[in-house]
CSV table of C-alpha atoms in Angstrom, one decimal:
chain,number,residue,atom,x,y,z
A,74,MET,CA,-9.6,-47.2,-10.9
A,75,ASN,CA,-13.0,-49.0,-10.7
A,76,LEU,CA,-13.1,-49.8,-14.4
A,77,LEU,CA,-10.2,-50.6,-16.7
A,78,LEU,CA,-10.9,-48.5,-19.9
A,79,LEU,CA,-9.8,-49.9,-23.2
A,80,GLU,CA,-8.8,-47.9,-26.3
A,81,ASP,CA,-9.7,-49.1,-29.8
A,82,GLY,CA,-6.0,-49.4,-30.4
A,83,ASP,CA,-5.6,-51.9,-27.5
A,84,PHE,CA,-7.6,-54.5,-29.3
A,85,THR,CA,-5.6,-57.2,-31.1
A,86,ALA,CA,-8.7,-59.2,-31.9
A,87,ALA,CA,-12.5,-58.7,-31.3
A,88,ASP,CA,-12.2,-60.0,-27.8
A,89,GLN,CA,-8.4,-59.6,-27.0
A,90,VAL,CA,-6.5,-56.6,-25.7
A,91,ARG,CA,-2.9,-55.8,-25.0
A,92,LEU,CA,-2.1,-53.1,-22.5
A,93,SER,CA,1.1,-51.3,-21.2
A,94,GLY,CA,2.0,-48.1,-19.5
A,95,ARG,CA,-0.2,-46.5,-16.8
A,96,ARG,CA,-2.9,-49.2,-16.9
A,97,LEU,CA,-0.3,-52.0,-16.7
A,98,ALA,CA,1.4,-50.3,-13.8
A,99,HIS,CA,-1.9,-49.9,-12.0
A,100,MET,CA,-2.8,-53.5,-12.5
A,101,GLN,CA,0.5,-54.7,-11.2
A,102,GLU,CA,1.2,-52.2,-8.4
A,103,ILE,CA,-2.2,-51.3,-7.0
A,104,GLN,CA,-4.5,-54.2,-8.0
A,105,GLN,CA,-1.7,-56.8,-7.9
A,106,VAL,CA,-3.4,-58.9,-10.5
A,107,ALA,CA,-2.2,-62.3,-11.6
A,108,VAL,CA,-2.9,-64.4,-14.7
A,109,GLY,CA,-6.4,-65.8,-14.5
A,110,ASP,CA,-7.8,-62.8,-12.6
A,111,SER,CA,-11.0,-61.2,-13.9
A,112,LEU,CA,-11.2,-57.4,-14.0
A,113,ARG,CA,-14.1,-55.0,-14.8
A,114,VAL,CA,-13.4,-53.4,-18.2
A,115,GLY,CA,-15.1,-51.1,-20.6
A,116,ARG,CA,-14.4,-50.0,-24.1
A,117,ILE,CA,-14.1,-46.2,-24.4
A,118,ASN,CA,-17.5,-44.9,-25.8
A,119,GLY,CA,-18.7,-48.6,-25.8
A,120,LEU,CA,-19.9,-51.4,-23.7
A,121,MET,CA,-18.6,-52.7,-20.3
A,122,GLY,CA,-18.0,-56.2,-19.1
A,123,HIS,CA,-15.1,-58.3,-17.8
A,124,GLY,CA,-11.6,-59.2,-18.9
A,125,GLU,CA,-9.6,-62.2,-17.9
A,126,VAL,CA,-5.9,-61.7,-17.6
A,127,THR,CA,-4.3,-64.3,-20.0
A,128,ALA,CA,-0.7,-63.0,-20.0
A,129,LEU,CA,1.3,-60.7,-17.8
A,130,THR,CA,4.9,-59.5,-18.2
A,131,SER,CA,6.9,-56.4,-17.1
A,132,SER,CA,6.1,-54.8,-20.4
A,133,HIS,CA,2.5,-55.7,-21.2
A,134,ALA,CA,-0.7,-57.5,-20.1
A,135,GLU,CA,-3.1,-59.5,-22.3
A,136,LEU,CA,-6.8,-59.8,-21.5
A,137,SER,CA,-9.6,-61.8,-23.0
A,138,VAL,CA,-12.6,-59.5,-22.8
A,139,GLN,CA,-16.4,-60.0,-22.8
A,140,LEU,CA,-18.4,-56.8,-23.2
A,141,SER,CA,-22.2,-56.8,-23.0
A,142,THR,CA,-23.3,-54.2,-20.4
A,143,PRO,CA,-24.2,-50.6,-21.5
A,144,PRO,CA,-22.6,-47.8,-19.6
A,145,PRO,CA,-24.8,-45.9,-17.1
A,146,ALA,CA,-27.1,-43.1,-18.4
A,147,LYS,CA,-25.7,-39.6,-18.6
A,148,LEU,CA,-27.5,-36.6,-16.9
A,149,PRO,CA,-29.7,-34.8,-19.4
A,150,LEU,CA,-27.6,-31.7,-19.0
A,151,THR,CA,-25.4,-29.2,-20.8
A,152,LEU,CA,-23.0,-27.5,-18.3
A,153,LEU,CA,-21.9,-24.0,-19.1
A,154,LEU,CA,-18.9,-23.3,-17.0
A,155,ALA,CA,-16.8,-20.1,-16.7
A,156,MET,CA,-13.3,-21.3,-17.3
A,157,PRO,CA,-11.9,-22.2,-13.9
A,158,ARG,CA,-8.4,-21.8,-12.5
A,159,PRO,CA,-6.2,-24.6,-14.0
A,160,LYS,CA,-5.7,-26.9,-11.0
A,161,MET,CA,-9.4,-26.7,-10.2
A,162,PHE,CA,-10.3,-27.2,-13.9
A,163,ARG,CA,-8.4,-30.5,-13.9
A,164,ARG,CA,-10.4,-31.7,-10.9
A,165,ILE,CA,-13.7,-30.4,-12.2
A,166,LEU,CA,-13.2,-32.3,-15.5
A,167,GLN,CA,-12.8,-35.5,-13.4
A,168,HIS,CA,-15.8,-34.7,-11.2
A,169,CYS,CA,-18.0,-33.9,-14.3
A,170,ALA,CA,-17.0,-37.2,-16.0
A,171,THR,CA,-17.7,-39.1,-12.7
A,172,LEU,CA,-21.1,-37.4,-12.2
A,173,GLY,CA,-22.3,-38.1,-15.7
A,174,VAL,CA,-22.2,-34.7,-17.4
A,175,PRO,CA,-22.3,-35.4,-21.1
A,176,GLU,CA,-21.3,-31.9,-22.4
A,177,ILE,CA,-19.3,-29.1,-20.9
A,178,ILE,CA,-19.0,-25.7,-22.6
A,179,LEU,CA,-16.1,-23.6,-21.2
A,180,LEU,CA,-17.0,-19.9,-21.4
A,181,ASN,CA,-15.1,-16.7,-20.9
A,182,SER,CA,-16.3,-14.3,-18.2
A,183,TYR,CA,-15.0,-11.0,-16.9
A,184,ARG,CA,-13.5,-12.7,-13.8
A,185,VAL,CA,-11.8,-15.4,-15.8
A,186,GLU,CA,-8.1,-14.5,-15.8
A,187,LYS,CA,-6.6,-14.5,-19.3
A,188,SER,CA,-3.9,-16.8,-18.2
A,189,PHE,CA,-6.4,-19.6,-17.5
A,190,TRP,CA,-6.9,-20.1,-21.2
A,191,GLN,CA,-3.1,-20.8,-21.6
A,192,THR,CA,-3.1,-23.8,-19.3
A,193,PRO,CA,-1.7,-27.1,-20.7
A,194,PHE,CA,-4.7,-28.7,-19.0
A,195,LEU,CA,-6.7,-27.4,-22.0
A,196,GLN,CA,-4.8,-29.5,-24.5
A,197,PRO,CA,-7.1,-32.1,-25.9
A,198,ALA,CA,-5.0,-35.0,-24.8
A,199,VAL,CA,-4.9,-33.7,-21.3
A,200,VAL,CA,-8.6,-33.0,-21.2
A,201,ARG,CA,-9.2,-36.5,-22.4
A,202,GLU,CA,-6.9,-38.0,-19.8
A,203,ASN,CA,-8.7,-36.3,-17.0
A,204,LEU,CA,-12.1,-37.2,-18.3
A,205,LEU,CA,-10.9,-40.8,-18.5
A,206,LEU,CA,-9.8,-40.7,-14.8
A,207,GLY,CA,-13.4,-39.5,-13.9
A,208,LEU,CA,-15.0,-42.3,-16.1
A,209,GLU,CA,-12.8,-45.0,-14.5
A,210,GLN,CA,-13.9,-43.8,-11.1
A,211,ALA,CA,-17.6,-43.8,-11.9
A,212,ARG,CA,-17.6,-47.0,-14.1
A,213,ASP,CA,-18.7,-45.2,-17.3
A,214,THR,CA,-17.1,-45.4,-20.8
A,215,VAL,CA,-18.6,-42.4,-22.7
A,216,LEU,CA,-16.3,-39.4,-22.9
A,217,PRO,CA,-18.1,-36.1,-22.2
A,218,LYS,CA,-17.8,-33.5,-25.0
A,219,VAL,CA,-15.8,-30.3,-24.1
A,220,ARG,CA,-16.2,-27.2,-26.1
A,221,ILE,CA,-14.4,-23.8,-25.7
A,222,GLU,CA,-16.2,-20.5,-26.2
A,223,LYS,CA,-13.8,-17.7,-25.5
A,224,ARG,CA,-16.2,-14.9,-26.5
A,225,PHE,CA,-19.0,-14.4,-23.9
A,226,LYS,CA,-21.3,-12.0,-25.7
A,227,PRO,CA,-21.6,-13.7,-29.2
A,228,PHE,CA,-22.0,-17.1,-27.6
A,229,VAL,CA,-24.7,-16.0,-25.2
A,230,GLU,CA,-26.6,-13.8,-27.7
A,231,ASP,CA,-26.3,-16.0,-30.8
A,232,GLN,CA,-25.9,-19.6,-29.6
A,233,LEU,CA,-27.3,-20.0,-26.1
A,234,PRO,CA,-31.0,-19.4,-26.9
A,235,GLY,CA,-30.9,-22.2,-29.5
A,236,LEU,CA,-29.0,-24.5,-27.0
A,237,ILE,CA,-31.6,-23.8,-24.3
A,238,ASN,CA,-34.3,-24.4,-26.9
A,239,ASN,CA,-37.2,-23.4,-24.6
A,240,GLN,CA,-36.2,-26.1,-22.0
A,241,LEU,CA,-35.2,-25.5,-18.4
A,242,ALA,CA,-32.1,-23.3,-18.1
A,243,LEU,CA,-30.6,-22.1,-14.8
A,244,VAL,CA,-27.8,-19.8,-13.8
A,245,ALA,CA,-26.4,-20.4,-10.4
A,246,HIS,CA,-25.6,-17.1,-8.7
A,247,PRO,CA,-25.5,-15.9,-5.1
A,248,GLY,CA,-28.2,-13.3,-4.4
A,249,ASP,CA,-31.9,-12.7,-3.8
A,250,TYR,CA,-33.0,-15.4,-6.2
A,251,PRO,CA,-35.2,-18.5,-5.8
A,252,ALA,CA,-33.5,-21.6,-4.2
A,253,CYS,CA,-32.1,-24.0,-6.8
A,254,PRO,CA,-34.8,-26.7,-7.4
A,255,ARG,CA,-34.4,-30.3,-6.3
A,256,GLY,CA,-34.7,-33.6,-8.1
A,257,ILE,CA,-35.8,-32.2,-11.5
A,258,ASP,CA,-36.2,-34.9,-14.1
A,259,GLN,CA,-35.8,-33.0,-17.3
A,260,PRO,CA,-33.2,-31.6,-19.7
A,261,LEU,CA,-31.3,-28.7,-18.4
A,262,THR,CA,-28.7,-26.1,-19.3
A,263,LEU,CA,-26.9,-25.0,-16.2
A,264,ALA,CA,-24.5,-22.1,-16.0
A,265,ILE,CA,-21.9,-21.8,-13.2
A,266,GLY,CA,-19.7,-18.7,-12.9
A,267,PRO,CA,-16.1,-18.2,-12.0
A,268,GLU,CA,-14.6,-17.7,-8.5
A,269,GLY,CA,-16.1,-14.3,-7.5
A,270,GLY,CA,-19.2,-15.0,-9.6
A,271,TRP,CA,-20.6,-13.6,-12.8
A,272,ILE,CA,-20.7,-9.8,-13.1
A,273,PRO,CA,-24.2,-8.3,-13.1
A,274,TYR,CA,-23.9,-7.6,-16.9
A,275,GLU,CA,-23.3,-11.3,-17.5
A,276,VAL,CA,-26.2,-12.4,-15.3
A,277,ASP,CA,-28.4,-10.0,-17.2
A,278,LYS,CA,-27.3,-11.4,-20.5
A,279,LEU,CA,-27.8,-15.0,-19.4
A,280,ILE,CA,-31.3,-14.2,-18.2
A,281,GLU,CA,-32.0,-12.4,-21.5
A,282,ALA,CA,-30.9,-15.6,-23.3
A,283,GLY,CA,-33.5,-17.6,-21.3
A,284,MET,CA,-31.8,-18.6,-18.1
A,285,GLN,CA,-33.5,-18.3,-14.6
A,286,PRO,CA,-31.2,-17.3,-11.7
A,287,VAL,CA,-31.1,-19.6,-8.7
A,288,GLN,CA,-29.1,-19.7,-5.5
A,289,LEU,CA,-27.7,-22.3,-3.1
A,290,GLY,CA,-27.8,-20.3,0.1
A,291,GLU,CA,-25.6,-17.8,1.8
A,292,ARG,CA,-22.5,-19.9,2.0
A,293,ILE,CA,-20.1,-19.1,-0.8
A,294,LEU,CA,-18.8,-22.3,-2.4
A,295,ARG,CA,-15.7,-22.9,-4.4
A,296,VAL,CA,-16.5,-23.6,-8.1
A,297,GLU,CA,-15.6,-27.3,-7.8
A,298,THR,CA,-17.8,-27.7,-4.7
A,299,ALA,CA,-20.6,-25.8,-6.4
A,300,VAL,CA,-20.5,-28.1,-9.5
A,301,THR,CA,-21.0,-31.2,-7.4
A,302,ALA,CA,-23.5,-29.6,-5.0
A,303,LEU,CA,-25.7,-28.3,-7.8
A,304,LEU,CA,-25.7,-31.6,-9.8
A,305,ALA,CA,-26.4,-33.6,-6.7
A,306,ARG,CA,-29.3,-31.4,-5.8
A,307,LEU,CA,-30.8,-31.1,-9.3
A,308,TYR,CA,-30.6,-34.9,-10.2
B,162,MET,CA,-10.7,-15.6,1.1
B,163,ASN,CA,-14.2,-14.2,1.3
B,164,LEU,CA,-13.9,-13.4,5.0
B,165,LEU,CA,-10.9,-12.3,7.0
B,166,LEU,CA,-10.9,-14.5,10.1
B,167,LEU,CA,-9.6,-12.9,13.3
B,168,GLU,CA,-8.1,-14.8,16.2
B,169,ASP,CA,-8.6,-13.6,19.8
B,170,GLY,CA,-4.9,-12.9,19.9
B,171,ASP,CA,-5.2,-10.4,17.0
B,172,PHE,CA,-7.2,-8.0,19.1
B,173,THR,CA,-5.2,-5.1,20.6
B,174,ALA,CA,-8.5,-3.4,21.9
B,175,ALA,CA,-12.1,-4.4,21.7
B,176,ASP,CA,-12.5,-3.0,18.2
B,177,GLN,CA,-8.8,-3.0,17.0
B,178,VAL,CA,-6.8,-5.9,15.4
B,179,ARG,CA,-3.2,-6.2,14.3
B,180,LEU,CA,-2.4,-8.8,11.6
B,181,SER,CA,0.7,-10.3,10.0
B,182,GLY,CA,1.8,-13.4,8.1
B,183,ARG,CA,-0.6,-15.2,5.7
B,184,ARG,CA,-3.5,-12.9,6.2
B,185,LEU,CA,-1.3,-9.8,5.7
B,186,ALA,CA,0.2,-11.3,2.5
B,187,HIS,CA,-3.2,-12.1,1.2
B,188,MET,CA,-4.5,-8.6,1.8
B,189,GLN,CA,-1.5,-7.1,0.1
B,190,GLU,CA,-0.9,-9.5,-2.8
B,191,ILE,CA,-4.3,-10.8,-3.7
B,192,GLN,CA,-6.7,-8.2,-2.4
B,193,GLN,CA,-4.3,-5.2,-2.9
B,194,VAL,CA,-5.9,-3.3,-0.1
B,195,ALA,CA,-5.0,0.2,1.0
B,196,VAL,CA,-5.5,2.3,4.1
B,197,GLY,CA,-9.1,3.3,4.3
B,198,ASP,CA,-10.4,0.1,2.6
B,199,SER,CA,-13.2,-1.9,4.2
B,200,LEU,CA,-13.0,-5.7,4.4
B,201,ARG,CA,-15.5,-8.4,5.5
B,202,VAL,CA,-14.1,-9.8,8.8
B,203,GLY,CA,-15.3,-12.3,11.4
B,204,ARG,CA,-14.0,-13.3,14.8
B,205,ILE,CA,-13.3,-17.0,15.0
B,206,ASN,CA,-16.3,-18.6,16.8
B,207,GLY,CA,-17.9,-15.2,17.0
B,208,LEU,CA,-19.7,-12.4,15.0
B,209,MET,CA,-19.0,-11.1,11.6
B,210,GLY,CA,-18.8,-7.6,10.3
B,211,HIS,CA,-16.5,-5.1,8.6
B,212,GLY,CA,-12.9,-3.9,9.3
B,213,GLU,CA,-11.4,-0.7,8.1
B,214,VAL,CA,-7.7,-0.7,7.4
B,215,THR,CA,-6.2,2.0,9.5
B,216,ALA,CA,-2.5,1.2,9.0
B,217,LEU,CA,-0.5,-1.0,6.6
B,218,THR,CA,3.2,-1.7,6.5
B,219,SER,CA,5.3,-4.6,5.2
B,220,SER,CA,5.2,-6.3,8.6
B,221,HIS,CA,1.6,-5.7,9.8
B,222,ALA,CA,-1.9,-4.3,9.2
B,223,GLU,CA,-4.1,-2.6,11.7
B,224,LEU,CA,-7.9,-2.7,11.3
B,225,SER,CA,-10.7,-1.0,13.2
B,226,VAL,CA,-13.5,-3.6,13.3
B,227,GLN,CA,-17.3,-3.6,13.9
B,228,LEU,CA,-18.8,-7.0,14.5
B,229,SER,CA,-22.6,-7.4,14.6
B,230,THR,CA,-23.8,-10.2,12.3
B,231,PRO,CA,-24.1,-13.8,13.5
B,232,PRO,CA,-22.5,-16.4,11.3
B,233,PRO,CA,-24.7,-18.6,9.1
B,234,ALA,CA,-26.5,-21.6,10.7
B,235,LYS,CA,-24.7,-24.9,10.6
B,236,LEU,CA,-26.3,-28.1,9.2
B,237,PRO,CA,-28.0,-30.2,11.9
B,238,LEU,CA,-25.6,-33.0,11.3
B,239,THR,CA,-22.9,-35.3,12.7
B,240,LEU,CA,-20.7,-36.6,10.0
B,241,LEU,CA,-19.1,-40.0,10.6
B,242,LEU,CA,-16.3,-40.4,8.1
B,243,ALA,CA,-14.0,-43.3,7.6
B,244,MET,CA,-10.5,-41.7,7.7
B,245,PRO,CA,-9.7,-40.7,4.1
B,246,ARG,CA,-6.4,-40.7,2.3
B,247,PRO,CA,-4.3,-37.7,3.6
B,248,LYS,CA,-4.5,-35.4,0.6
B,249,MET,CA,-8.2,-36.0,0.2
B,250,PHE,CA,-8.7,-35.6,4.0
B,251,ARG,CA,-7.3,-32.1,3.8
B,252,ARG,CA,-9.7,-31.1,1.0
B,253,ILE,CA,-12.6,-32.8,2.8
B,254,LEU,CA,-11.9,-30.8,6.0
B,255,GLN,CA,-12.1,-27.6,3.9
B,256,HIS,CA,-15.3,-28.8,2.1
B,257,CYS,CA,-17.0,-29.7,5.4
B,258,ALA,CA,-16.2,-26.4,7.0
B,259,THR,CA,-17.5,-24.6,3.8
B,260,LEU,CA,-20.7,-26.6,3.7
B,261,GLY,CA,-21.6,-26.0,7.4
B,262,VAL,CA,-20.8,-29.4,9.0
B,263,PRO,CA,-20.6,-28.7,12.8
B,264,GLU,CA,-19.0,-32.1,13.8
B,265,ILE,CA,-16.9,-34.7,12.1
B,266,ILE,CA,-16.0,-38.0,13.7
B,267,LEU,CA,-13.1,-39.8,11.9
B,268,LEU,CA,-13.6,-43.5,12.2
B,269,ASN,CA,-11.4,-46.5,11.5
B,270,SER,CA,-12.6,-49.0,8.9
B,271,TYR,CA,-11.2,-52.2,7.4
B,272,ARG,CA,-10.3,-50.4,4.2
B,273,VAL,CA,-8.6,-47.4,6.0
B,274,GLU,CA,-4.8,-47.9,5.5
B,275,LYS,CA,-3.0,-47.8,8.8
B,276,SER,CA,-0.6,-45.1,7.4
B,277,PHE,CA,-3.6,-42.7,7.0
B,278,TRP,CA,-3.6,-42.2,10.8
B,279,GLN,CA,0.0,-41.1,10.7
B,280,THR,CA,-0.5,-38.1,8.4
B,281,PRO,CA,0.7,-34.7,9.7
B,282,PHE,CA,-2.7,-33.4,8.4
B,283,LEU,CA,-4.2,-34.9,11.6
B,284,GLN,CA,-2.2,-32.6,13.8
B,285,PRO,CA,-4.6,-30.3,15.6
B,286,ALA,CA,-3.0,-27.1,14.3
B,287,VAL,CA,-3.2,-28.4,10.7
B,288,VAL,CA,-6.8,-29.6,11.1
B,289,ARG,CA,-7.6,-26.1,12.4
B,290,GLU,CA,-5.8,-24.4,9.5
B,291,ASN,CA,-7.7,-26.4,6.9
B,292,LEU,CA,-11.1,-25.8,8.7
B,293,LEU,CA,-10.3,-22.0,8.7
B,294,LEU,CA,-9.7,-22.1,5.0
B,295,GLY,CA,-13.1,-23.7,4.5
B,296,LEU,CA,-14.8,-21.1,6.8
B,297,GLU,CA,-13.1,-18.2,5.0
B,298,GLN,CA,-14.5,-19.5,1.8
B,299,ALA,CA,-18.1,-19.9,3.0
B,300,ARG,CA,-18.1,-16.7,5.2
B,301,ASP,CA,-18.6,-18.6,8.5
B,302,THR,CA,-16.7,-18.2,11.8
B,303,VAL,CA,-17.5,-21.3,13.8
B,304,LEU,CA,-14.9,-24.1,13.8
B,305,PRO,CA,-16.4,-27.6,13.3
B,306,LYS,CA,-15.4,-30.1,16.0
B,307,VAL,CA,-13.2,-33.0,14.8
B,308,ARG,CA,-13.0,-36.2,16.8
B,309,ILE,CA,-10.9,-39.3,16.2
B,310,GLU,CA,-12.3,-42.8,16.9
B,311,LYS,CA,-9.7,-45.3,15.9
B,312,ARG,CA,-11.6,-48.4,17.1
B,313,PHE,CA,-14.6,-49.1,14.9
B,314,LYS,CA,-16.4,-51.8,17.0
B,315,PRO,CA,-16.4,-50.2,20.5
B,316,PHE,CA,-17.4,-46.8,19.0
B,317,VAL,CA,-20.2,-48.3,16.9
B,318,GLU,CA,-21.5,-50.6,19.7
B,319,ASP,CA,-21.1,-48.4,22.7
B,320,GLN,CA,-21.3,-44.7,21.5
B,321,LEU,CA,-23.1,-44.6,18.2
B,322,PRO,CA,-26.6,-45.5,19.4
B,323,GLY,CA,-26.5,-42.7,22.0
B,324,LEU,CA,-25.2,-40.3,19.4
B,325,ILE,CA,-28.1,-41.2,17.0
B,326,ASN,CA,-30.5,-40.9,19.9
B,327,ASN,CA,-33.5,-42.2,17.9
B,328,GLN,CA,-33.1,-39.5,15.3
B,329,LEU,CA,-32.5,-40.0,11.6
B,330,ALA,CA,-29.2,-41.9,10.8
B,331,LEU,CA,-28.0,-42.9,7.3
B,332,VAL,CA,-25.1,-44.9,6.1
B,333,ALA,CA,-24.2,-44.2,2.4
B,334,HIS,CA,-23.2,-47.4,0.7
B,335,PRO,CA,-23.5,-48.5,-3.0
B,336,GLY,CA,-25.9,-51.4,-3.3
B,337,ASP,CA,-29.6,-52.5,-3.5
B,338,TYR,CA,-30.8,-49.9,-0.9
B,339,PRO,CA,-33.3,-47.0,-1.0
B,340,ALA,CA,-32.2,-43.9,-2.7
B,341,CYS,CA,-30.8,-41.2,-0.4
B,342,PRO,CA,-33.6,-38.9,0.6
B,343,ARG,CA,-33.7,-35.2,-0.5
B,344,GLY,CA,-34.2,-32.0,1.3
B,345,ILE,CA,-34.7,-33.4,4.8
B,346,ASP,CA,-35.1,-30.8,7.4
B,347,GLN,CA,-34.1,-32.6,10.5
B,348,PRO,CA,-31.1,-33.7,12.6
B,349,LEU,CA,-29.0,-36.5,11.1
B,350,THR,CA,-26.1,-38.7,11.7
B,351,LEU,CA,-24.5,-39.6,8.3
B,352,ALA,CA,-21.8,-42.2,7.8
B,353,ILE,CA,-19.6,-42.2,4.7
B,354,GLY,CA,-17.2,-45.0,4.1
B,355,PRO,CA,-13.6,-45.2,2.7
B,356,GLU,CA,-12.6,-45.5,-0.9
B,357,GLY,CA,-13.8,-49.0,-1.8
B,358,GLY,CA,-16.6,-48.7,0.7
B,359,TRP,CA,-17.4,-50.2,4.1
B,360,ILE,CA,-17.0,-54.0,4.3
B,361,PRO,CA,-20.3,-55.9,4.8
B,362,TYR,CA,-19.5,-56.5,8.5
B,363,GLU,CA,-19.2,-52.8,9.0
B,364,VAL,CA,-22.5,-52.0,7.2
B,365,ASP,CA,-24.2,-54.6,9.4
B,366,LYS,CA,-22.8,-53.1,12.6
B,367,LEU,CA,-23.9,-49.6,11.5
B,368,ILE,CA,-27.4,-50.9,10.8
B,369,GLU,CA,-27.5,-52.7,14.1
B,370,ALA,CA,-26.6,-49.4,15.8
B,371,GLY,CA,-29.6,-47.7,14.2
B,372,MET,CA,-28.5,-46.5,10.8
B,373,GLN,CA,-30.4,-47.0,7.5
B,374,PRO,CA,-28.4,-47.8,4.4
B,375,VAL,CA,-29.0,-45.5,1.4
B,376,GLN,CA,-27.4,-45.2,-2.0
B,377,LEU,CA,-26.6,-42.5,-4.6
B,378,GLY,CA,-26.9,-44.4,-7.8
B,379,GLU,CA,-24.7,-46.7,-9.8
B,380,ARG,CA,-21.8,-44.3,-10.3
B,381,ILE,CA,-19.0,-44.8,-7.8
B,382,LEU,CA,-18.0,-41.4,-6.4
B,383,ARG,CA,-14.7,-40.5,-4.7
B,384,VAL,CA,-15.2,-39.9,-1.0
B,385,GLU,CA,-14.7,-36.1,-1.4
B,386,THR,CA,-17.3,-36.0,-4.2
B,387,ALA,CA,-19.7,-38.2,-2.2
B,388,VAL,CA,-19.4,-35.9,0.9
B,389,THR,CA,-20.5,-32.8,-1.1
B,390,ALA,CA,-23.1,-34.7,-3.1
B,391,LEU,CA,-24.8,-36.2,-0.1
B,392,LEU,CA,-24.9,-33.0,1.9
B,393,ALA,CA,-26.2,-31.0,-1.1
B,394,ARG,CA,-28.9,-33.6,-1.7
B,395,LEU,CA,-29.9,-34.0,2.0
B,396,TYR,CA,-30.1,-30.3,2.9
């Protein structure tokens, strides 16, 4: 935890918060803070700054906070992701929040197993918790948006062209395609397939909607590795 | 498993192998292969090709293999990695094998907890198993070398300059440093610190040994994310 994230409900006054639960345990067990210590804090979806510990008991901590620094910029990106396997999904949410992805659209695909959509990791509270873990890591406060689109064809035909809006749009897919560009400095819609990749029909539909296929070389990456590798190369 | 890796001991003739255990279970339960099916195979540290299933029972599979394709090129890289937390270490071994790292040197650092060196994941058989998982993913056959250097100062003073050998050498560290370069096409020694980063003394020693400090931006990445992000940006 490189940043202690504060919920609106933690505030007892404009510059006072009261914490318990996971964050208190982390402060006491990992950070071993004492009264008087100063911690990096940030208000969820708001500013960052410092908090001084003014009280500490086994049940709660009180901090006096000063927030004045804006969070780091997000990537100018919409990530279109075939719904991953649940355990990997959890880690990908964290990675995406850490790397600064502002919006993730979870899409169905032929190779997405139906059971993936049943995972408890898709419950809004669990999604939020994993995004917060990623934000704490990166020192960011702004929660990415996560949207679910379970119907591939209607989404790609009816919504994707408007989303791309004539800006750069890439679909990552192994094959005889141009290499993924580097260090682009522009808004992007990026589509990443499931383990095993998009099926040819899906690649065709994504291209029809305005996406250009690109590849990352002959090594086949796991989805979570591909997400990080693509974002690191593109931005 | 995108490639079925074959051990020397699996060969019953120059073009025949007999498999059991994890690989047999994977073939039967995940891939649901039948006699006559053809699979991508590769001989560990050797060539890749195809294997035709000639026999299949509950205890073993027999394949007739044809190996003629060389494995993909490795990155021209030596990775110097502060020993990570065990669970992350396991995943990093897999990532590194997948991404084509040919050599990993595990180094001590002030922020490496002593207990990390006691992990069973450091046993040679377990290191090998995790590297194989990464190779299977990428479709590569050549095992990366993993070396352990538990004494930071003697290694960095006495061995690192010779290892760098006047070629490019970078230490990734958050701070007021130049941005990490992109798309370099040359041999590199890359040092990545522990969670919490190298301490200033260590950064100074690495610079003295010939490394240039570079940074990846203001977001703090977990070590496993940083490994993938740096390699994807550099190559």
